[in-house]
Amino acid sequence: MLKKLTAVCLSVFILGFATIASAEYTVKAGDTLTGIAKKYGMSYADLKSLNPQIKNPNLIKVNDYINVRSGNKAKDLVDYARSLQDVTTYVYGGQQNQAPPLRTDCSGWTQYIYKKFGVNLPRVSRDQARVGTPVKFADMRAGDLMFFSTRADHVITHVGIYMGGNYWISNLSTGKDVRIFSTFGTWTKTYFQWATRVL
């Protein structure tokens, strides 16, 4: 079962995010993964790998969502990150981040996702924070990396992905796994340090 926000938060999220993420295709009657791949100029293997939420590629249903490569890398990446919610388990220092199901931490998760879109990141969050162009909180765009510190010396301890629409997503911690958060949340505002743009 998908991990869900509360009903109120989810409805706000959907309304606020609908115009941001358009790199998803909604399955129609008669669709197949092979046909969808052809429509978007993708290989079947690539399309299948972008959709770990699909357990049986021969049994897609009308109104299922399918991640595609739309040409907007940031939107595609955000949609792919969302699709990993059900196939990611938080494990501190976990190295199982080559293919779903993933058993890794926040930085192993981002390393895997960005590699899927042609960006090679270091393994740990404090090193990832040194990659790319620094971005202020107010200037973030979908696909930017967000960095946090829970330490007094402000050494980076956590990383997430800005989704646009004032939301971010991260493989947060044991017992929480992949969650979506508001940028206006208390934890976000307290521990945010900076963002970087790598796309």
XYZ file of C-alpha atoms in Angstrom:
199
model
C 0.000 0.000 0.000
C 1.322 3.435 -0.934
C 2.441 5.635 1.900
C -0.009 8.544 1.911
C -0.236 11.988 3.358
C -3.315 12.856 5.338
C -6.387 13.468 3.188
C -6.211 17.222 3.591
C -2.502 17.483 2.852
C -2.814 15.144 -0.096
C -5.596 17.159 -1.693
C -3.609 20.359 -1.289
C -0.551 18.624 -2.712
C -2.408 17.375 -5.783
C -3.939 20.757 -6.522
C -0.704 22.625 -5.951
C 1.538 20.202 -7.787
C -0.573 19.299 -10.810
C 0.863 22.096 -12.910
C 4.434 21.265 -11.903
C 4.754 17.581 -12.739
C 3.498 16.690 -16.204
C 5.955 13.904 -17.018
C 3.393 11.203 -16.369
C 1.145 9.411 -18.839
C -2.280 8.126 -17.802
C -3.067 4.686 -19.182
C -5.996 4.519 -21.593
C -7.976 1.534 -22.853
C -5.880 -0.561 -25.220
C -2.528 0.825 -24.048
C 0.524 -1.387 -23.562
C 3.929 -0.493 -22.195
C 5.424 -1.269 -25.604
C 3.022 1.158 -27.288
C 3.617 3.886 -24.702
C 7.392 3.478 -25.067
C 7.098 3.860 -28.834
C 4.896 6.942 -28.466
C 7.543 8.695 -26.370
C 10.566 7.450 -28.323
C 11.782 5.295 -25.440
C 12.981 1.737 -25.273
C 10.715 -0.737 -23.489
C 13.502 -1.463 -20.979
C 13.927 2.227 -20.146
C 10.187 2.765 -19.692
C 9.897 -0.311 -17.482
C 12.864 0.807 -15.355
C 11.258 4.216 -14.788
C 8.124 2.585 -13.385
C 9.036 0.396 -10.389
C 5.477 0.842 -9.094
C 4.282 -1.494 -11.871
C 4.520 -5.024 -10.521
C 3.400 -6.775 -13.719
C 4.019 -4.843 -16.979
C 1.474 -7.047 -18.741
C -1.301 -5.971 -16.385
C -1.391 -2.179 -16.578
C -4.854 -0.782 -15.963
C -6.795 2.212 -17.266
C -5.914 5.334 -15.214
C -2.598 3.882 -13.985
C 0.143 6.498 -14.170
C 3.262 5.808 -16.203
C 6.483 7.805 -15.881
C 7.824 8.821 -19.290
C 10.726 10.888 -20.554
C 8.917 14.068 -21.539
C 11.952 16.135 -22.483
C 11.784 18.096 -19.211
C 14.442 16.341 -17.159
C 13.532 18.033 -13.869
C 9.861 17.034 -14.072
C 10.783 13.518 -15.180
C 13.172 13.160 -12.241
C 10.608 14.376 -9.699
C 7.973 11.976 -11.002
C 10.455 9.109 -10.847
C 11.350 9.996 -7.249
C 7.658 9.855 -6.332
C 7.295 6.429 -7.942
C 9.976 5.041 -5.591
C 7.892 5.592 -2.449
C 6.713 1.990 -2.313
C 10.019 0.350 -3.216
C 12.416 2.170 -0.886
C 13.343 1.242 2.675
C 15.528 3.586 4.705
C 18.761 1.936 5.843
C 21.501 4.190 7.210
C 24.616 3.698 5.098
C 22.740 1.159 2.978
C 24.459 0.338 -0.298
C 21.540 -1.343 -2.085
C 20.908 1.590 -4.388
C 21.585 0.223 -7.854
C 18.016 -0.790 -8.718
C 14.668 -1.063 -6.902
C 13.830 -2.293 -4.367
C 16.194 0.158 -2.688
C 17.611 -0.251 0.817
C 19.637 2.876 1.398
C 19.665 6.274 3.094
C 18.822 9.783 1.903
C 22.011 10.354 -0.076
C 22.140 6.846 -1.530
C 18.580 7.476 -2.732
C 19.392 10.789 -4.407
C 22.584 9.337 -5.895
C 20.559 6.562 -7.536
C 17.842 8.887 -8.864
C 20.149 11.494 -10.367
C 22.326 8.846 -11.983
C 19.183 7.667 -13.782
C 19.066 11.115 -15.363
C 22.728 11.445 -16.239
C 24.066 13.171 -13.103
C 26.746 11.421 -11.046
C 26.656 12.489 -7.400
C 29.019 11.542 -4.555
C 27.693 8.962 -2.091
C 27.172 11.084 1.052
C 25.073 14.227 1.525
C 27.881 16.490 2.751
C 29.797 15.774 -0.472
C 26.699 16.077 -2.654
C 26.218 19.558 -1.167
C 29.438 20.677 -2.867
C 28.209 19.735 -6.347
C 26.339 22.080 -8.655
C 25.354 25.745 -8.464
C 24.241 27.093 -5.058
C 20.591 28.194 -4.982
C 18.753 30.292 -2.399
C 15.577 28.939 -0.810
C 13.376 31.440 -2.660
C 14.949 30.592 -6.027
C 14.572 26.806 -5.956
C 13.204 24.989 -8.990
C 11.922 21.434 -9.402
C 14.851 19.015 -9.461
C 17.118 21.067 -7.189
C 18.809 19.288 -4.288
C 17.977 20.574 -0.802
C 20.468 20.206 2.044
C 19.883 20.190 5.780
C 21.903 20.013 8.986
C 20.763 18.926 12.425
C 24.211 19.621 13.882
C 25.383 22.707 15.781
C 28.334 23.078 13.401
C 25.985 23.002 10.348
C 27.759 20.090 8.657
C 25.265 18.676 6.166
C 23.406 15.632 7.485
C 20.482 15.253 5.103
C 19.441 15.753 1.465
C 16.130 15.850 -0.391
C 14.738 16.857 -3.780
C 12.652 19.970 -4.379
C 9.506 19.018 -6.288
C 8.166 22.484 -7.049
C 4.931 23.913 -5.688
C 6.480 24.299 -2.202
C 7.005 20.577 -1.653
C 10.085 18.377 -1.360
C 10.626 14.631 -1.203
C 13.207 12.560 0.640
C 14.102 9.121 1.948
C 14.015 10.553 5.422
C 14.767 8.043 8.171
C 14.040 4.655 9.700
C 10.307 4.159 10.061
C 9.465 6.984 7.674
C 11.149 5.987 4.396
C 10.205 8.168 1.407
C 7.895 11.040 2.304
C 6.712 14.317 0.797
C 7.039 17.469 2.906
C 6.003 21.096 2.746
C 8.780 23.661 2.494
C 6.827 25.618 5.110
C 7.109 22.813 7.676
C 8.870 23.500 10.972
C 11.579 20.863 10.422
C 12.319 22.182 6.932
C 12.600 25.795 8.042
C 14.691 24.921 11.099
C 17.337 22.748 9.440
C 17.505 23.909 5.792
C 20.988 25.186 4.826
C 21.036 25.656 1.049
C 20.078 24.103 -2.270
C 22.102 23.284 -5.382
C 21.166 22.935 -9.047
C 22.729 20.006 -10.881
C 20.339 19.625 -13.835
